[in-house]
């Protein structure tokens, strides 16, 4: 009996000890969760009123700060880039910035076009995300080994409509066609694969660094798919933007508020009466170079209208892009299934609620986009090009400084935000006189005089015309050369 009592008491003591240990572990887990969540909070002022701005707990993951975003054309990529800009800007991360506004597109990416690059691992870059033609070996020279790679895709028919409206006066194939329907009915009549800057066939395939003009074959398409799967951690889908943001924020281990955004670079849904390049800062640069642009024609919207049969023709014309879209769209929904439909619905609803809340805090006119000419602050007027006007936003008046700064980050257009980050990372340039954004946005060619490769072009284009001296971030001399119309546009 004594032995039984002793054993019983010892057993009871061990049960209590085990229970106390369990409670201690649970408390530590909760405490660590709070610490990890706090580690990804913005360092600055939060403008969210809701306590749900952080979103559901992300557990024990560490936030990614080494990120490469392949910014594809006409896929809502400007909105994604703004999100990356804000995240890095608030945390003082280092961006891999181009000398101008893109990395020598349409040539393949080269590490030496990154401002401040001095060789592999000579400097830590956190975020790389401007337009480029993907070139993995060169990207790996710039970005660390643990970099998270992602991109975004879109239905080729929708891409074609958006590209035609934006590049009508620039892309040779589109410029010759009477309308997008005309182009869809007979693309070979207008498209010449020998001409650069066509933006009219398999643009996704081209941006991912592969041959967009090859005759379609399943073997080539599967090779492209394999390359993307082996390199990129996540492919988003433009048509399901909010769901994409939820998948992205979990993959990056970021709080929900970091992926709340307003649509940037959105097109007006009717012709603009100021259209084309009229009234934009690029038009002034073009005028100085003696280049004229035609304004928007009254039937601009009609020019982009297509029948469903013509939309299908556009998909078949962009057969490689269609293959990539269908393939990674399936993968996208498989990821959502694994994530959980109920959880996805819950987080998308919360994301939209936070966006609405932010619009009420930040924006005039109930958050509706407005024409660029109505935006009084020229520093937040979006770049204009194409048949339809690119819309922007006006800030609410009377915001306190911290709130205004946070709101401004969300609506600042891509070109202007790049300049802000450039001045922040390379203050000597800002002090000595910033390079003319209009000419650089238009693709003006820069040649670095002390380049290790004699006459290496840092932003490609056809030479000719006047030259003007500029200085690079470290004081070395640059020479600007004016270019032809095809090279005088910023590609978005």
PDB file of C-alpha atoms in Angstrom, residues 37 185 309 362 402 478 484:
ATOM      1  CA  UNK A  37       4.869  39.388 -36.577  1.00  0.00           C
ATOM      2  CA  UNK A 185      -7.526  39.108 -88.758  1.00  0.00           C
ATOM      3  CA  UNK A 309     -13.643  35.451 -82.605  1.00  0.00           C
ATOM      4  CA  UNK A 362      -5.938  58.915 -48.604  1.00  0.00           C
ATOM      5  CA  UNK A 402       3.013  61.035 -41.538  1.00  0.00           C
ATOM      6  CA  UNK A 478      28.007  59.920 -69.239  1.00  0.00           C
ATOM      7  CA  UNK A 484      14.521  57.658 -82.999  1.00  0.00           C
TER       8      UNK A 484
END
